[in-house]
Coordinates of N, CA, C and O in Angstrom, one line a residue:
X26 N 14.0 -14.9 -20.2 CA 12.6 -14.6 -19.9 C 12.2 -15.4 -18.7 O 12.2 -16.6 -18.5
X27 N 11.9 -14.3 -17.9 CA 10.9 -15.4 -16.6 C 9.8 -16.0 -16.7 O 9.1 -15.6 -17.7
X28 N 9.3 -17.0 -15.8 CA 8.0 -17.1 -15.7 C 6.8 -15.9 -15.6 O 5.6 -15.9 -16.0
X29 N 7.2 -15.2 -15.2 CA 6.1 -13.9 -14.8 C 6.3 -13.1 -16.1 O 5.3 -12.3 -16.3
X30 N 7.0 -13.1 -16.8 CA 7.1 -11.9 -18.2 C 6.1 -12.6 -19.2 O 5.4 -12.0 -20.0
X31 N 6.1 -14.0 -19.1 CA 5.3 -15.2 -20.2 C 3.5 -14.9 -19.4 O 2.6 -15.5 -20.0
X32 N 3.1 -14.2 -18.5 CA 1.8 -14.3 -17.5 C 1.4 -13.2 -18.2 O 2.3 -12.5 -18.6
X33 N 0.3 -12.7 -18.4 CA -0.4 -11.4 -19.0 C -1.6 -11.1 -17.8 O -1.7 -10.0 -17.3
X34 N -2.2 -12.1 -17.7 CA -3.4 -11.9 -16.8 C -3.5 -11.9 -15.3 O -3.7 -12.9 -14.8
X35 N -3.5 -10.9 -14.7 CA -2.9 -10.9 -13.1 C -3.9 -10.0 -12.3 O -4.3 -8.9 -12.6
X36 N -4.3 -10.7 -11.4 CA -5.2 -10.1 -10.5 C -4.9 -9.7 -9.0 O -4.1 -10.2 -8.2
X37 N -5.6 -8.8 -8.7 CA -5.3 -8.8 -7.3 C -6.0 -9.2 -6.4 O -7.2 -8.9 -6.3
X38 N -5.1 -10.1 -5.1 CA -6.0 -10.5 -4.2 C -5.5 -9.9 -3.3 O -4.3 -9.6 -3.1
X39 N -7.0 -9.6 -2.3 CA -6.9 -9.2 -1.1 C -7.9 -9.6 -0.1 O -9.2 -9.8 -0.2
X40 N -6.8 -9.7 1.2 CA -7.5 -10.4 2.3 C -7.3 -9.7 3.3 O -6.3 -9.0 3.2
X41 N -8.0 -9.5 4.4 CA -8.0 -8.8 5.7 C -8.6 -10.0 6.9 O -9.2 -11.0 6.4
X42 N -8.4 -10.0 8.0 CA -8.5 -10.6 9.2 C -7.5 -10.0 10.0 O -6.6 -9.4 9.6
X43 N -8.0 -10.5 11.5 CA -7.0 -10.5 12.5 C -6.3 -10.7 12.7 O -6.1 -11.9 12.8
X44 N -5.4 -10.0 12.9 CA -3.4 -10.3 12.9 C -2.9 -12.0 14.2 O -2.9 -12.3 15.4
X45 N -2.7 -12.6 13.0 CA -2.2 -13.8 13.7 C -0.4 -14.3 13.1 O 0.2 -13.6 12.2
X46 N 0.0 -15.1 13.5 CA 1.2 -15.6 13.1 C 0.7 -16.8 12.3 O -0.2 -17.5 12.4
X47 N 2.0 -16.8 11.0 CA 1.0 -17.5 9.9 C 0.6 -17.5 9.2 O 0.8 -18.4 8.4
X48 N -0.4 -16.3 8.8 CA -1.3 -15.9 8.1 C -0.6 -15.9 6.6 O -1.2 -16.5 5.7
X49 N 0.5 -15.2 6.4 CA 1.4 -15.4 5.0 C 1.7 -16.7 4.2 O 1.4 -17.1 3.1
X50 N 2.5 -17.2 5.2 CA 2.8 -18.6 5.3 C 1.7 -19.4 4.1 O 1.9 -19.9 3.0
X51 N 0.6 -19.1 5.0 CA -0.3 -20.0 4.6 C -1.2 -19.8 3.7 O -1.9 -20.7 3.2
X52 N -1.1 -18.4 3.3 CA -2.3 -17.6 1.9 C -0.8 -18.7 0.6 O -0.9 -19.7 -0.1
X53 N 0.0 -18.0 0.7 CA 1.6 -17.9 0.0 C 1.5 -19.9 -0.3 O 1.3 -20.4 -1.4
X54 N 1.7 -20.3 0.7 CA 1.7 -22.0 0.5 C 0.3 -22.3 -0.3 O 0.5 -23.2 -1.1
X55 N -0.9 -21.9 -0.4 CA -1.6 -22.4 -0.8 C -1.7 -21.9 -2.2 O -2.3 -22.6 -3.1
X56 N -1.1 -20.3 -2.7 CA -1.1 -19.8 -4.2 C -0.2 -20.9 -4.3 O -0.9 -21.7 -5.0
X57 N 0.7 -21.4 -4.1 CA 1.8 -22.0 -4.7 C 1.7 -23.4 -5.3 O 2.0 -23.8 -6.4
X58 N 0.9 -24.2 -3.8 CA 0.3 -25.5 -4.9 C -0.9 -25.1 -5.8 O -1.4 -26.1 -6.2
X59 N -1.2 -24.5 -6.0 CA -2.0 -23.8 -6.9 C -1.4 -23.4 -8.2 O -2.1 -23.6 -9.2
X60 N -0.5 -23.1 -8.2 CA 0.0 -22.8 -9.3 C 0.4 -21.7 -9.7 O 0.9 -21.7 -10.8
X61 N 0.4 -20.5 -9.1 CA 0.5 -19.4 -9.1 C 1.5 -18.5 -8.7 O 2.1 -18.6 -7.7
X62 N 1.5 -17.7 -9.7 CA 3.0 -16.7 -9.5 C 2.5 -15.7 -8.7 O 1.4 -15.2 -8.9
X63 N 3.6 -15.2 -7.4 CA 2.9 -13.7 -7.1 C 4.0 -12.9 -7.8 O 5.0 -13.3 -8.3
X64 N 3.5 -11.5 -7.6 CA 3.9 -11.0 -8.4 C 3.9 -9.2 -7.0 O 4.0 -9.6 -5.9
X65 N 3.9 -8.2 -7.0 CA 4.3 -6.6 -6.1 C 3.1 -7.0 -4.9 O 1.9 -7.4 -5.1
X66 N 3.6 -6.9 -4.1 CA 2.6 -6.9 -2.7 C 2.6 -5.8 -1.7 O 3.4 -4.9 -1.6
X67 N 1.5 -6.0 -1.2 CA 1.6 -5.2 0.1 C 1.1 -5.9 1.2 O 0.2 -6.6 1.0
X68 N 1.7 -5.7 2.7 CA 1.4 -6.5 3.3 C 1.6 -6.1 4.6 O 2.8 -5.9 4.8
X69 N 0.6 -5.8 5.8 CA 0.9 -4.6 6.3 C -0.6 -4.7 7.5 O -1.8 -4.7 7.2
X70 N 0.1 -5.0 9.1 CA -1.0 -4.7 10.3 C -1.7 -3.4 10.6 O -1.2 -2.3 10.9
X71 N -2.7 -3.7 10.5 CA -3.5 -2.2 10.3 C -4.7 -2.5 11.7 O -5.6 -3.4 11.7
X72 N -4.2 -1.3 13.1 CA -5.1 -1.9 14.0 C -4.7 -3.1 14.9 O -3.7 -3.2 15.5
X73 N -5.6 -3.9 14.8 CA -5.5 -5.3 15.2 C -5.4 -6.3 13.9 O -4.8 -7.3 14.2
X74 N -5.7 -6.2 13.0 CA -5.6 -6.5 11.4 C -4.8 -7.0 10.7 O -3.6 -6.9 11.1
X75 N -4.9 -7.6 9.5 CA -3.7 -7.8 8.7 C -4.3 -7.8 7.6 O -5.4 -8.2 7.3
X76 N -3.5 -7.3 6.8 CA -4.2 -6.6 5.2 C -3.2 -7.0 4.5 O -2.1 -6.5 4.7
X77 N -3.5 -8.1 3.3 CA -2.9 -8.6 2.0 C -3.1 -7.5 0.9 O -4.3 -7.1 0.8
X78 N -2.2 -7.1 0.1 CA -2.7 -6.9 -1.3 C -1.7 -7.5 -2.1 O -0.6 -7.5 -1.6
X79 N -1.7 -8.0 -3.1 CA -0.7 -9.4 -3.8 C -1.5 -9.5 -5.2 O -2.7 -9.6 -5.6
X80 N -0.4 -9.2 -5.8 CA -0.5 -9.7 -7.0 C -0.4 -10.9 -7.5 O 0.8 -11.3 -7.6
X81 N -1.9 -11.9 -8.1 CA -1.3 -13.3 -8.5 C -1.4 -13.4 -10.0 O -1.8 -12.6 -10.9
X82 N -1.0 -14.2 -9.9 CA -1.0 -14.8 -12.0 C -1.3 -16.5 -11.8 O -0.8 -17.3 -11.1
X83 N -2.1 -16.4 -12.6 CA -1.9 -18.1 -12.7 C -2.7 -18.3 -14.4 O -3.2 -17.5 -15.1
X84 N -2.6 -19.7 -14.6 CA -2.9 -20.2 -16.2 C -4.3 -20.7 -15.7 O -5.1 -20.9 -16.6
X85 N -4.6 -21.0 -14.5 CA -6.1 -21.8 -13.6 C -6.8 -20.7 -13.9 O -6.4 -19.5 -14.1
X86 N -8.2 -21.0 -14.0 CA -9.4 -20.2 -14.0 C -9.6 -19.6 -12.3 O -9.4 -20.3 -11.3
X87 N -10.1 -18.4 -12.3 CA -10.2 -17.3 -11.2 C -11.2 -18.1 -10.1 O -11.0 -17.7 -9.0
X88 N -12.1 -19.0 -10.1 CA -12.5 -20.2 -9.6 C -11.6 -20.9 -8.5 O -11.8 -20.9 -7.3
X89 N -10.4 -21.6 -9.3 CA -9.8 -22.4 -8.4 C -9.0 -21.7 -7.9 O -8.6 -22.3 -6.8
X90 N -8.3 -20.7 -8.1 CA -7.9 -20.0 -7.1 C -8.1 -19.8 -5.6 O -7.4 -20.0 -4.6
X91 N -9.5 -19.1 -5.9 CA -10.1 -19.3 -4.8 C -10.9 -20.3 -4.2 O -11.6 -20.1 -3.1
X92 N -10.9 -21.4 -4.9 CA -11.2 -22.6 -4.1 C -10.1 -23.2 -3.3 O -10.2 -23.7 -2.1
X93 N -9.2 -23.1 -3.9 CA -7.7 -22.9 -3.4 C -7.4 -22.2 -1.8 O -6.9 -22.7 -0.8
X94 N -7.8 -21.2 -2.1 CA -7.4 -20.2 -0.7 C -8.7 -20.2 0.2 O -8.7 -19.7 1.3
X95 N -9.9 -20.9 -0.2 CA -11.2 -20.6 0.7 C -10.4 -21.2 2.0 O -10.1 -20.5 3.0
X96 N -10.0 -23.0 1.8 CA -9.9 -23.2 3.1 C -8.8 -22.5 3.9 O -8.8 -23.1 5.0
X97 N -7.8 -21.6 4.0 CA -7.0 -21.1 4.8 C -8.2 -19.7 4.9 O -8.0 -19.4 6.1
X98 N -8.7 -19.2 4.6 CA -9.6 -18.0 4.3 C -10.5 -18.6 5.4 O -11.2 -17.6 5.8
X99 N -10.8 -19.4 6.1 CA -12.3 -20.0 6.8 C -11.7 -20.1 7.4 O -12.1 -19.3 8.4
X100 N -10.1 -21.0 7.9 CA -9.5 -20.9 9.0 C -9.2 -20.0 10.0 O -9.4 -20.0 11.2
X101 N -8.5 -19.1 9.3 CA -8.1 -17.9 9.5 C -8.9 -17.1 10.2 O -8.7 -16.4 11.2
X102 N -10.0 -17.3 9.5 CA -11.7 -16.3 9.1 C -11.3 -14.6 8.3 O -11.7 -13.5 8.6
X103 N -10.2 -15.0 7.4 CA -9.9 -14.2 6.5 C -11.2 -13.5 5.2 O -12.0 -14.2 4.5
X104 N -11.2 -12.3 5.2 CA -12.1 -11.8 4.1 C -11.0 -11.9 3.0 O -9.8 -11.7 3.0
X105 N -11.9 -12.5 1.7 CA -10.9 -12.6 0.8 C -11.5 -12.0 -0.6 O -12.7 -11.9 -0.9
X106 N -10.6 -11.7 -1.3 CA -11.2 -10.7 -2.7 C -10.4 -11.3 -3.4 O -9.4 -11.9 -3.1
X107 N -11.0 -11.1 -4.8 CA -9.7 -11.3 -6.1 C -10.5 -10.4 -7.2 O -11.7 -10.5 -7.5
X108 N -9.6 -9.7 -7.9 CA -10.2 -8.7 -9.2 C -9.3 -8.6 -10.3 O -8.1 -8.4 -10.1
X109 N -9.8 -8.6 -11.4 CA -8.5 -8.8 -12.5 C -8.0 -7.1 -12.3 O -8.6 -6.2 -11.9
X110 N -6.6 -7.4 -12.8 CA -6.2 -6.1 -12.8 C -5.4 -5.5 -14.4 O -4.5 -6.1 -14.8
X111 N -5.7 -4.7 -14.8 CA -5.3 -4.0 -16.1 C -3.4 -4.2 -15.5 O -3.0 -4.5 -14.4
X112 N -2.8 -3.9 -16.7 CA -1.0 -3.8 -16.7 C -0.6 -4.8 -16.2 O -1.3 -5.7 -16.0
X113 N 0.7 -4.8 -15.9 CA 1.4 -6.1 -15.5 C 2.3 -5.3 -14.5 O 2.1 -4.2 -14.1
X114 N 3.9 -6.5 -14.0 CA 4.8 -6.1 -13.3 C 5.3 -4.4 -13.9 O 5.2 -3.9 -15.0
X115 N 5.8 -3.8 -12.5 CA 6.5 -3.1 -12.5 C 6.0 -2.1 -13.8 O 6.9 -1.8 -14.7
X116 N 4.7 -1.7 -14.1 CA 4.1 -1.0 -14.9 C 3.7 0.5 -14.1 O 2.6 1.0 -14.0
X117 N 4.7 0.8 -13.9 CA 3.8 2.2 -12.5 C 4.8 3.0 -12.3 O 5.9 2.6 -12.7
X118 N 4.7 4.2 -11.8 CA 5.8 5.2 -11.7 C 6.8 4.7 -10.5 O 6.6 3.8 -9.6
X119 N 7.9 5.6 -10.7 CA 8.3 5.0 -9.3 C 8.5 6.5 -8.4 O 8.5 7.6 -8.9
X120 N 8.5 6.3 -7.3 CA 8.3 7.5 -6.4 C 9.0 8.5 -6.4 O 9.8 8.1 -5.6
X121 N 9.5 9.8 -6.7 CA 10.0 10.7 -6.5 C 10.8 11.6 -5.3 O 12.0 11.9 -5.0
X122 N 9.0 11.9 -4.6 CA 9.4 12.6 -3.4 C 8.5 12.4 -2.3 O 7.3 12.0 -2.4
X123 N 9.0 12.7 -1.1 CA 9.1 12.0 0.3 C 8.0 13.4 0.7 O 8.1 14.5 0.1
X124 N 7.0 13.2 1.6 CA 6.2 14.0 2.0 C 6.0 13.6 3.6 O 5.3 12.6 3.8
X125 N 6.5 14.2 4.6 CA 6.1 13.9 6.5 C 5.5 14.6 7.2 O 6.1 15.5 7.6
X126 N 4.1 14.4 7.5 CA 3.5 15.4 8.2 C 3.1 14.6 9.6 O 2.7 13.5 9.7
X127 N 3.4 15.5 10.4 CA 3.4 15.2 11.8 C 2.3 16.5 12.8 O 2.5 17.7 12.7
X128 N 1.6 16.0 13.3 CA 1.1 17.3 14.4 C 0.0 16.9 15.6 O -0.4 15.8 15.9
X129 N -0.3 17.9 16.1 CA -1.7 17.6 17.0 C -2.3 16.9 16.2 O -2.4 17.1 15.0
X130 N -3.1 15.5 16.9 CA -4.1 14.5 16.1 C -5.3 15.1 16.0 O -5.6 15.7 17.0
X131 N -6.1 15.0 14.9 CA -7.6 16.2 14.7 C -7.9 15.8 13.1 O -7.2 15.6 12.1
X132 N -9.2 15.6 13.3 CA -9.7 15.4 12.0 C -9.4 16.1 10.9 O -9.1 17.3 11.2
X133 N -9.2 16.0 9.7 CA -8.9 16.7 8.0 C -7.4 17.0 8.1 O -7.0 18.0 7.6
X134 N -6.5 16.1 8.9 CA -5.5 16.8 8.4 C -4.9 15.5 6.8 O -4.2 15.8 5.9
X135 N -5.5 14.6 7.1 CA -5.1 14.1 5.7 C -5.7 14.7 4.4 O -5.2 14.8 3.3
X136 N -7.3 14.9 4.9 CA -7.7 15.8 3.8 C -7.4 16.8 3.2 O -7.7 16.9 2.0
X137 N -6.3 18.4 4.4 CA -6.1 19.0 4.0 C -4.9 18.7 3.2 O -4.9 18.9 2.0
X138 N -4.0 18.1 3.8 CA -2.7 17.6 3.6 C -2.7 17.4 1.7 O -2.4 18.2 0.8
X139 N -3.5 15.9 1.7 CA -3.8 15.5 0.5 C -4.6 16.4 -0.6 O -4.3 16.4 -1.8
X140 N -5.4 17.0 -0.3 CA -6.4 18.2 -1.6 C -4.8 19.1 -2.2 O -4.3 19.0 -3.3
X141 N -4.2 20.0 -1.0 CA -3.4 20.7 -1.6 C -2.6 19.7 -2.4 O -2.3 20.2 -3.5
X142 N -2.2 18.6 -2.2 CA -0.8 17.9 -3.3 C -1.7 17.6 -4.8 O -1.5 17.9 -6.0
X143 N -2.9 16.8 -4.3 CA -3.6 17.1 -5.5 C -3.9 18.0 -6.4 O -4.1 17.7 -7.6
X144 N -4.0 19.6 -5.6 CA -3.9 20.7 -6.6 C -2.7 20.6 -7.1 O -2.8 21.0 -8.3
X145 N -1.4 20.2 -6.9 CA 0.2 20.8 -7.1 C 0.1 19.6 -8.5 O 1.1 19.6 -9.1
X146 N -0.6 18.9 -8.8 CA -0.5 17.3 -9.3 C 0.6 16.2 -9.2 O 1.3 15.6 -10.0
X147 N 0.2 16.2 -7.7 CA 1.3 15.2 -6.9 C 0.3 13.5 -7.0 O -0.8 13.4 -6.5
X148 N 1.0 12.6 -7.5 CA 0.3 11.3 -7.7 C 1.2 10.7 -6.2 O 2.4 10.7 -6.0
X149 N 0.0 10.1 -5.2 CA -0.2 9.5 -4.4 C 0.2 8.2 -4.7 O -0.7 7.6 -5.1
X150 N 1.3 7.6 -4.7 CA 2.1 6.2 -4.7 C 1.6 5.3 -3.4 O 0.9 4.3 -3.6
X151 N 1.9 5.8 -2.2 CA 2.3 5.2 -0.9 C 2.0 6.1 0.3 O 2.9 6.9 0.6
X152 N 0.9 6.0 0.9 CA 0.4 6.6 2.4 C 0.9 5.3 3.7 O 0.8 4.1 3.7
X153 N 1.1 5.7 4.1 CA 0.9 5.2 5.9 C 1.1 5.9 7.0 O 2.2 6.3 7.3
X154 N 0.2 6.0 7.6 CA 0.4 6.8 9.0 C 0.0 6.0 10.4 O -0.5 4.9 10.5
X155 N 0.2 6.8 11.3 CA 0.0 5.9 13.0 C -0.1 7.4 13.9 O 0.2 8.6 13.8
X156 N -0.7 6.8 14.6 CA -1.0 7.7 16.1 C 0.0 7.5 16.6 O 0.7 6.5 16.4
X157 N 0.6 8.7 17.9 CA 1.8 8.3 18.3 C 1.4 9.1 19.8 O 0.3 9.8 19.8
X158 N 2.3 9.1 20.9 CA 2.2 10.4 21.9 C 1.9 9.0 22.9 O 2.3 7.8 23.1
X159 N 0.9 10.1 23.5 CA 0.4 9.8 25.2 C -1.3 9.8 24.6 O -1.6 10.3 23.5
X160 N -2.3 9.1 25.2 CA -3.4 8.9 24.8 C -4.2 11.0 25.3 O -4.9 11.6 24.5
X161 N -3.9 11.4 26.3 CA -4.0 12.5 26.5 C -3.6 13.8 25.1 O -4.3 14.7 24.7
X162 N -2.2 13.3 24.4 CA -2.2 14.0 23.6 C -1.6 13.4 22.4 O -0.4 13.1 22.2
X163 N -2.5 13.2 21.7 CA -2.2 12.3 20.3 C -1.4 13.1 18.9 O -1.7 14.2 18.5
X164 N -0.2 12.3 18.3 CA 0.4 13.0 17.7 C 0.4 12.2 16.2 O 0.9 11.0 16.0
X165 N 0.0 12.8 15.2 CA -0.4 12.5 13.9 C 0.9 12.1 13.1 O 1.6 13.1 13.1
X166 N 1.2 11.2 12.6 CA 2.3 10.8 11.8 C 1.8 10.2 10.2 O 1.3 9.1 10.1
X167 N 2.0 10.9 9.0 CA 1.5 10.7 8.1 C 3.1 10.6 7.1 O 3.6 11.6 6.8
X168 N 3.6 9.4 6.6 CA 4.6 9.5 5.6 C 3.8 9.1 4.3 O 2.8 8.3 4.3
X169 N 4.4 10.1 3.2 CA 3.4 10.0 2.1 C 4.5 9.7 1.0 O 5.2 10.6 0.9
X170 N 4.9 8.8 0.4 CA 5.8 8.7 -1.1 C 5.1 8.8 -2.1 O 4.0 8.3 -2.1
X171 N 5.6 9.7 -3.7 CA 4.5 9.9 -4.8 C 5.8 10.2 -5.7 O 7.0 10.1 -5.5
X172 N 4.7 10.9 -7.0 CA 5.4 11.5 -8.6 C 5.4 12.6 -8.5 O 4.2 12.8 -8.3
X173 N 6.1 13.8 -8.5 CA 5.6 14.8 -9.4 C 7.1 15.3 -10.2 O 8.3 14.9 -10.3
X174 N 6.2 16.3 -10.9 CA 6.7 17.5 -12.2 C 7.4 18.5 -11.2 O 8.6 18.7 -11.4
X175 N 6.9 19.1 -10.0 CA 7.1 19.9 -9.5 C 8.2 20.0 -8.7 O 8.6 19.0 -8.2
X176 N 8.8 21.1 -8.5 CA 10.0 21.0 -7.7 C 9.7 21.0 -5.9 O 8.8 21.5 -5.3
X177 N 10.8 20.3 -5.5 CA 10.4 20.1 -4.1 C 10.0 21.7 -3.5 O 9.0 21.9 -2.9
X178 N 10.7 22.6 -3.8 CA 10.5 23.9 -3.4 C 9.0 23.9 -3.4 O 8.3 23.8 -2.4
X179 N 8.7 24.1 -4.9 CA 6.9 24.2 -5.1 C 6.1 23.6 -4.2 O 5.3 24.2 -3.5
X180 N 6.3 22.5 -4.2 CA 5.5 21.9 -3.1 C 5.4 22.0 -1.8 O 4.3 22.1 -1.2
X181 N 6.8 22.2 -1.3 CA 6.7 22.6 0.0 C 6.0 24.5 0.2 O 5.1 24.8 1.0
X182 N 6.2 24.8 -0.3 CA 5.5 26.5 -0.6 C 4.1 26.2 -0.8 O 3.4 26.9 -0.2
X183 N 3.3 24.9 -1.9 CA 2.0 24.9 -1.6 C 1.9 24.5 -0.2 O 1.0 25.1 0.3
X184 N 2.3 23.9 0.5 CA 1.8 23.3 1.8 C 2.7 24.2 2.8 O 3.1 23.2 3.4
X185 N 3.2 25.0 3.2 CA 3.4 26.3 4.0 C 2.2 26.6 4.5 O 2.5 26.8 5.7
X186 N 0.8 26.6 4.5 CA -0.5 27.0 5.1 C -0.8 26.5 6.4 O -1.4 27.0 7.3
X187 N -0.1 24.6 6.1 CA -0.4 23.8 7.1 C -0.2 24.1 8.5 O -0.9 23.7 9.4
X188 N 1.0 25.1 8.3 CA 1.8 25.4 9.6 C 0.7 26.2 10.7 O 0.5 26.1 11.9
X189 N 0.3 26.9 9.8 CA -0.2 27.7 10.7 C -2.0 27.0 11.3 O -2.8 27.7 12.0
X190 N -2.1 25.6 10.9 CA -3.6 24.7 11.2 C -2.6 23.5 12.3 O -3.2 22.5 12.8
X191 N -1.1 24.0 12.6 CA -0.4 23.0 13.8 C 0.2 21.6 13.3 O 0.2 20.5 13.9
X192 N 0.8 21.9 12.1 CA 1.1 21.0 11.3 C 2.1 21.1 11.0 O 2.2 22.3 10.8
X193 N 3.4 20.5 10.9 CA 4.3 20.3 10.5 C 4.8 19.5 9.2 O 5.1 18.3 9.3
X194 N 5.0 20.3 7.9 CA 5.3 19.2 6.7 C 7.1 19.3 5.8 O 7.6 20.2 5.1
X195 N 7.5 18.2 6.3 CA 8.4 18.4 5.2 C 8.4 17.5 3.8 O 7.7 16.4 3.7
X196 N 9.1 18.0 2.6 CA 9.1 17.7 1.6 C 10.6 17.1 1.3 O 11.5 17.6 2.0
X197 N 10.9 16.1 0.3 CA 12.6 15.9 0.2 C 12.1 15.5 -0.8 O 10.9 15.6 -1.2
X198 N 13.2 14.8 -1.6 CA 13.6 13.8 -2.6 C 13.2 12.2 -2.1 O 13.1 12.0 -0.9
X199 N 13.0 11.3 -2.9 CA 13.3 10.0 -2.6 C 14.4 9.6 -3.1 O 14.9 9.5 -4.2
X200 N 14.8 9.3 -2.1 CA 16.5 8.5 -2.8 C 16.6 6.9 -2.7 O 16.8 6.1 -1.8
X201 N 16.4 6.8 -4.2 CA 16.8 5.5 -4.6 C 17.5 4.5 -4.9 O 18.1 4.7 -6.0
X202 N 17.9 3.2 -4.2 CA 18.7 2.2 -4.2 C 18.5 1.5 -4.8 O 17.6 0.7 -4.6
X203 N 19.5 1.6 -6.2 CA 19.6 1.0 -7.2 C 21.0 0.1 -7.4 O 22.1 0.6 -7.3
X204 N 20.9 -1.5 -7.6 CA 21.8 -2.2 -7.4 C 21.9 -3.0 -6.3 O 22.9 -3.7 -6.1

């Protein structure tokens, strides 16, 4: 048994600020004399930005935690959050299938993108996308990872429509590396 299997109560913190060198380093060193286990993260420049999401555990009251992390949080001038979170490790589906939509940049294409998978009952795991091209012509890059029931066929066949709004979507498998 690990440390983290013996932890029940885990919250997540999250921080955002200006992308600097460091910034990990120093959230990470300070959970640590702290006392605290992390536990699935995300961690990821957004913009000019940098966006924490981290799972901690500790046996400390949610207080010193963040008395803990204030002073790198002021330094930084980091926004900092913490919220308990229901379930524990590795309590979540794991991803299925691979969704890439690419096209002319234009408002709703995530909206459309995303409504149709939601009709198909495709669970949203993992979004990231970026602008890409020439600032003249911007080119939309959306990778989507999720769950479904449905077969890649199906889904690709609900989102067939896109094509014709200048959209490009493919659908695959996720293939998993296990070992």
């Amino acid at each position: 048994m690990t440390v983290t299997d013996t932890l029940s109560d885990w919250n997540l913190l999250t921080l955002v600020g200006a992308d600097r060198p460091g910034i990990v380093s120093r959230v990470t060193r300070a959970l640590y004399e702290c006392g605290c286990n992390l536990g699935e993260a995300s961690m990821i420049r957004l913009g000019g930005n940098f966006t924490i999401m981290l799972m901690v555990s500790s046996t400390r009251p949610d207080a010193e935690i963040l008395d803990a992390l204030a002073p790198v949080a002021r330094e930084l001038d980091l926004r900092l959050h913490l919220d308990p979170l229901s379930g524990g490790l590795h309590q979540h589906l794991m991803p299925n299938v691979q969704v890439r939509v690419t096209g002319a940049d234009r408002a709703g294409i995530v909206a459309d993108v995303t409504e149709i998978l939601a009709e198909q009952g495709f669970n949203i795991l993992e979004l990231d996308s970026d602008v890409a091209g020439e600032r003249e012509r911007p080119v939309y890059i959306m990778n989507i990872q999720g769950y479904s029931d449905r077969t890649i066929e199906a889904l690709a066949d609900a989102l067939v429509p896109m094509a014709a709004r200048g959209v490009s979507v493919d659908v695959s498998p996720v293939d998993l590396l296990i070992g």
